[in-house]
Amino acid sequence: MKVAVIYASTTGNTEAMANAINEAVTASGATVVFGTADSANKDEVLSSDVILLGSPAMGDEVLEDSVEDFYNSIEGSLSGKKVALFGSYDWGDGQWLRDWEDRIKNAGATLTTESLKVHLTPEDADVTTCKEWANVAIK
């Protein structure tokens, strides 16, 4: 199985989530495509069996710019793909993830599990949750 874990992070919080997710996916035996949205190869990501995308909530609960750009580049090719979303936030209630979920569904992709959000810096329990979420997301 090939799994892509693509993310952006502005303060390191979403990066910490991505690292925990990457650790769990790697431990599962999957081949992992891991990196930031600004350097991701869209063909390599789209050839993955499961795509895990992460973004912090920015401004008025929107995607980080490089994630928005990368997502726009693959959105038209997501029909039939398995996708799961994760990210960190400071305030708000997760609207950026709900909006992104709607976009994923409208693109014809299947969400493999509920989106994962962590408030601010992931603590030890959050890191454990990220790993557990990853194992569910890639099934």
PDB file of C-alpha atoms in Angstrom:
ATOM      1  CA  MET A   1       0.000   0.000   0.000  1.00  0.00           C
ATOM      2  CA  LYS A   2       1.179   3.514  -0.802  1.00  0.00           C
ATOM      3  CA  VAL A   3       0.085   6.412   1.413  1.00  0.00           C
ATOM      4  CA  ALA A   4       0.731  10.114   0.863  1.00  0.00           C
ATOM      5  CA  VAL A   5       0.999  12.403   3.897  1.00  0.00           C
ATOM      6  CA  ILE A   6       1.093  15.988   2.655  1.00  0.00           C
ATOM      7  CA  TYR A   7       0.806  19.008   4.926  1.00  0.00           C
ATOM      8  CA  ALA A   8       1.731  22.607   5.667  1.00  0.00           C
ATOM      9  CA  SER A   9       2.593  24.085   9.030  1.00  0.00           C
ATOM     10  CA  THR A  10       3.166  27.664  10.080  1.00  0.00           C
ATOM     11  CA  THR A  11       3.937  27.231  13.792  1.00  0.00           C
ATOM     12  CA  GLY A  12       5.009  23.572  13.868  1.00  0.00           C
ATOM     13  CA  ASN A  13       1.735  22.238  15.290  1.00  0.00           C
ATOM     14  CA  THR A  14       0.449  20.625  12.092  1.00  0.00           C
ATOM     15  CA  GLU A  15       3.990  19.419  11.362  1.00  0.00           C
ATOM     16  CA  ALA A  16       4.029  17.619  14.730  1.00  0.00           C
ATOM     17  CA  MET A  17       0.734  15.981  13.781  1.00  0.00           C
ATOM     18  CA  ALA A  18       2.107  15.004  10.361  1.00  0.00           C
ATOM     19  CA  ASN A  19       5.227  13.498  11.916  1.00  0.00           C
ATOM     20  CA  ALA A  20       3.143  11.339  14.281  1.00  0.00           C
ATOM     21  CA  ILE A  21       0.881  10.291  11.410  1.00  0.00           C
ATOM     22  CA  ASN A  22       3.916   9.484   9.248  1.00  0.00           C
ATOM     23  CA  GLU A  23       5.384   7.381  12.053  1.00  0.00           C
ATOM     24  CA  ALA A  24       2.198   5.317  12.353  1.00  0.00           C
ATOM     25  CA  VAL A  25       1.778   4.881   8.595  1.00  0.00           C
ATOM     26  CA  THR A  26       5.411   3.836   8.216  1.00  0.00           C
ATOM     27  CA  ALA A  27       5.035   1.363  11.104  1.00  0.00           C
ATOM     28  CA  SER A  28       2.057  -0.177   9.291  1.00  0.00           C
ATOM     29  CA  GLY A  29       4.394  -1.266   6.517  1.00  0.00           C
ATOM     30  CA  ALA A  30       3.014   1.116   3.908  1.00  0.00           C
ATOM     31  CA  THR A  31       5.205   2.938   1.438  1.00  0.00           C
ATOM     32  CA  VAL A  32       4.957   6.599   2.420  1.00  0.00           C
ATOM     33  CA  VAL A  33       5.134   9.747   0.320  1.00  0.00           C
ATOM     34  CA  PHE A  34       5.765  12.382   2.993  1.00  0.00           C
ATOM     35  CA  GLY A  35       6.295  16.099   2.599  1.00  0.00           C
ATOM     36  CA  THR A  36       5.051  19.624   2.538  1.00  0.00           C
ATOM     37  CA  ALA A  37       2.427  20.908   0.141  1.00  0.00           C
ATOM     38  CA  ASP A  38       4.828  23.411  -1.407  1.00  0.00           C
ATOM     39  CA  SER A  39       7.187  20.633  -2.526  1.00  0.00           C
ATOM     40  CA  ALA A  40       4.808  17.703  -3.116  1.00  0.00           C
ATOM     41  CA  ASN A  41       4.795  15.908  -6.462  1.00  0.00           C
ATOM     42  CA  LYS A  42       1.131  15.735  -7.457  1.00  0.00           C
ATOM     43  CA  ASP A  43       1.599  12.661  -9.689  1.00  0.00           C
ATOM     44  CA  GLU A  44       3.246  10.743  -6.851  1.00  0.00           C
ATOM     45  CA  VAL A  45       0.482  11.797  -4.457  1.00  0.00           C
ATOM     46  CA  LEU A  46      -2.287  10.886  -6.886  1.00  0.00           C
ATOM     47  CA  SER A  47      -0.755   7.443  -7.450  1.00  0.00           C
ATOM     48  CA  SER A  48      -1.140   6.700  -3.718  1.00  0.00           C
ATOM     49  CA  ASP A  49      -3.818   4.355  -2.400  1.00  0.00           C
ATOM     50  CA  VAL A  50      -4.706   6.792   0.387  1.00  0.00           C
ATOM     51  CA  ILE A  51      -4.008  10.527   0.595  1.00  0.00           C
ATOM     52  CA  LEU A  52      -3.746  12.202   4.010  1.00  0.00           C
ATOM     53  CA  LEU A  53      -3.787  16.002   3.790  1.00  0.00           C
ATOM     54  CA  GLY A  54      -3.074  18.435   6.606  1.00  0.00           C
ATOM     55  CA  SER A  55      -3.427  22.175   7.037  1.00  0.00           C
ATOM     56  CA  PRO A  56      -3.567  24.589   9.917  1.00  0.00           C
ATOM     57  CA  ALA A  57      -6.594  26.849  10.124  1.00  0.00           C
ATOM     58  CA  MET A  58      -5.584  30.253   8.833  1.00  0.00           C
ATOM     59  CA  GLY A  59      -7.307  33.620   9.149  1.00  0.00           C
ATOM     60  CA  ASP A  60     -11.053  33.160   9.072  1.00  0.00           C
ATOM     61  CA  GLU A  61     -10.695  29.336   9.180  1.00  0.00           C
ATOM     62  CA  VAL A  62      -9.319  28.713   5.698  1.00  0.00           C
ATOM     63  CA  LEU A  63      -6.561  26.456   4.366  1.00  0.00           C
ATOM     64  CA  GLU A  64      -2.933  27.552   4.466  1.00  0.00           C
ATOM     65  CA  ASP A  65      -1.947  29.038   1.067  1.00  0.00           C
ATOM     66  CA  SER A  66       0.419  26.271  -0.092  1.00  0.00           C
ATOM     67  CA  VAL A  67      -2.156  23.610   0.827  1.00  0.00           C
ATOM     68  CA  GLU A  68      -4.849  25.536  -1.028  1.00  0.00           C
ATOM     69  CA  ASP A  69      -2.604  25.737  -4.098  1.00  0.00           C
ATOM     70  CA  PHE A  70      -1.647  22.052  -3.939  1.00  0.00           C
ATOM     71  CA  TYR A  71      -5.222  20.958  -3.324  1.00  0.00           C
ATOM     72  CA  ASN A  72      -6.406  23.015  -6.295  1.00  0.00           C
ATOM     73  CA  SER A  73      -3.813  21.215  -8.454  1.00  0.00           C
ATOM     74  CA  ILE A  74      -5.163  17.750  -7.551  1.00  0.00           C
ATOM     75  CA  GLU A  75      -8.852  18.438  -6.882  1.00  0.00           C
ATOM     76  CA  GLY A  76      -9.954  17.550 -10.406  1.00  0.00           C
ATOM     77  CA  SER A  77      -8.202  14.159 -10.148  1.00  0.00           C
ATOM     78  CA  LEU A  78      -9.586  12.989  -6.790  1.00  0.00           C
ATOM     79  CA  SER A  79     -12.657  11.119  -8.026  1.00  0.00           C
ATOM     80  CA  GLY A  80     -12.561   7.601  -6.595  1.00  0.00           C
ATOM     81  CA  LYS A  81      -9.600   8.362  -4.295  1.00  0.00           C
ATOM     82  CA  LYS A  82      -9.473   7.674  -0.550  1.00  0.00           C
ATOM     83  CA  VAL A  83      -8.658  10.808   1.436  1.00  0.00           C
ATOM     84  CA  ALA A  84      -8.495  11.892   5.082  1.00  0.00           C
ATOM     85  CA  LEU A  85      -7.860  15.354   6.521  1.00  0.00           C
ATOM     86  CA  PHE A  86      -6.079  16.690   9.596  1.00  0.00           C
ATOM     87  CA  GLY A  87      -4.930  19.985  11.028  1.00  0.00           C
ATOM     88  CA  SER A  88      -4.369  22.279  13.958  1.00  0.00           C
ATOM     89  CA  TYR A  89      -6.131  25.438  15.002  1.00  0.00           C
ATOM     90  CA  ASP A  90      -6.018  28.215  17.567  1.00  0.00           C
ATOM     91  CA  TRP A  91      -9.594  29.504  17.667  1.00  0.00           C
ATOM     92  CA  GLY A  92     -12.820  28.579  15.940  1.00  0.00           C
ATOM     93  CA  ASP A  93     -14.499  25.210  15.819  1.00  0.00           C
ATOM     94  CA  GLY A  94     -13.097  23.371  12.815  1.00  0.00           C
ATOM     95  CA  GLN A  95     -15.019  25.062  10.021  1.00  0.00           C
ATOM     96  CA  TRP A  96     -11.971  24.909   7.729  1.00  0.00           C
ATOM     97  CA  LEU A  97     -12.000  21.121   7.952  1.00  0.00           C
ATOM     98  CA  ARG A  98     -15.758  20.856   7.377  1.00  0.00           C
ATOM     99  CA  ASP A  99     -15.450  23.089   4.318  1.00  0.00           C
ATOM    100  CA  TRP A 100     -12.530  20.991   3.061  1.00  0.00           C
ATOM    101  CA  GLU A 101     -14.508  17.776   3.638  1.00  0.00           C
ATOM    102  CA  ASP A 102     -17.289  19.184   1.449  1.00  0.00           C
ATOM    103  CA  ARG A 103     -14.760  19.958  -1.280  1.00  0.00           C
ATOM    104  CA  ILE A 104     -13.338  16.415  -1.039  1.00  0.00           C
ATOM    105  CA  LYS A 105     -16.808  14.887  -1.382  1.00  0.00           C
ATOM    106  CA  ASN A 106     -17.716  17.215  -4.269  1.00  0.00           C
ATOM    107  CA  ALA A 107     -14.526  16.106  -6.049  1.00  0.00           C
ATOM    108  CA  GLY A 108     -15.791  12.508  -5.901  1.00  0.00           C
ATOM    109  CA  ALA A 109     -13.317  11.266  -3.315  1.00  0.00           C
ATOM    110  CA  THR A 110     -14.178   9.144  -0.278  1.00  0.00           C
ATOM    111  CA  LEU A 111     -13.303  10.302   3.224  1.00  0.00           C
ATOM    112  CA  THR A 112     -11.863   7.286   5.030  1.00  0.00           C
ATOM    113  CA  THR A 113     -12.551   8.663   8.526  1.00  0.00           C
ATOM    114  CA  GLU A 114     -13.568  11.800  10.391  1.00  0.00           C
ATOM    115  CA  SER A 115     -11.143  14.686  10.101  1.00  0.00           C
ATOM    116  CA  LEU A 116      -8.683  15.117  12.949  1.00  0.00           C
ATOM    117  CA  LYS A 117      -8.127  18.497  14.573  1.00  0.00           C
ATOM    118  CA  VAL A 118      -5.822  19.442  17.423  1.00  0.00           C
ATOM    119  CA  HIS A 119      -5.998  22.702  19.366  1.00  0.00           C
ATOM    120  CA  LEU A 120      -2.603  24.435  19.326  1.00  0.00           C
ATOM    121  CA  THR A 121       0.465  22.305  20.164  1.00  0.00           C
ATOM    122  CA  PRO A 122      -0.119  18.541  20.173  1.00  0.00           C
ATOM    123  CA  GLU A 123       0.438  17.155  23.670  1.00  0.00           C
ATOM    124  CA  ASP A 124       1.396  13.513  24.304  1.00  0.00           C
ATOM    125  CA  ALA A 125      -2.251  12.378  24.246  1.00  0.00           C
ATOM    126  CA  ASP A 126      -2.781  14.237  20.954  1.00  0.00           C
ATOM    127  CA  VAL A 127       0.262  12.538  19.396  1.00  0.00           C
ATOM    128  CA  THR A 128      -1.190   9.170  20.414  1.00  0.00           C
ATOM    129  CA  THR A 129      -4.534  10.195  18.902  1.00  0.00           C
ATOM    130  CA  CYS A 130      -2.759  11.184  15.651  1.00  0.00           C
ATOM    131  CA  LYS A 131      -1.183   7.737  15.412  1.00  0.00           C
ATOM    132  CA  GLU A 132      -4.473   5.965  16.137  1.00  0.00           C
ATOM    133  CA  TRP A 133      -6.263   8.187  13.603  1.00  0.00           C
ATOM    134  CA  ALA A 134      -3.654   7.346  10.945  1.00  0.00           C
ATOM    135  CA  ASN A 135      -4.199   3.618  11.423  1.00  0.00           C
ATOM    136  CA  VAL A 136      -7.943   4.080  10.880  1.00  0.00           C
ATOM    137  CA  ALA A 137      -7.495   6.545   7.993  1.00  0.00           C
ATOM    138  CA  ILE A 138      -5.405   4.158   5.899  1.00  0.00           C
ATOM    139  CA  LYS A 139      -7.725   1.141   6.185  1.00  0.00           C
TER     140      LYS A 139
END
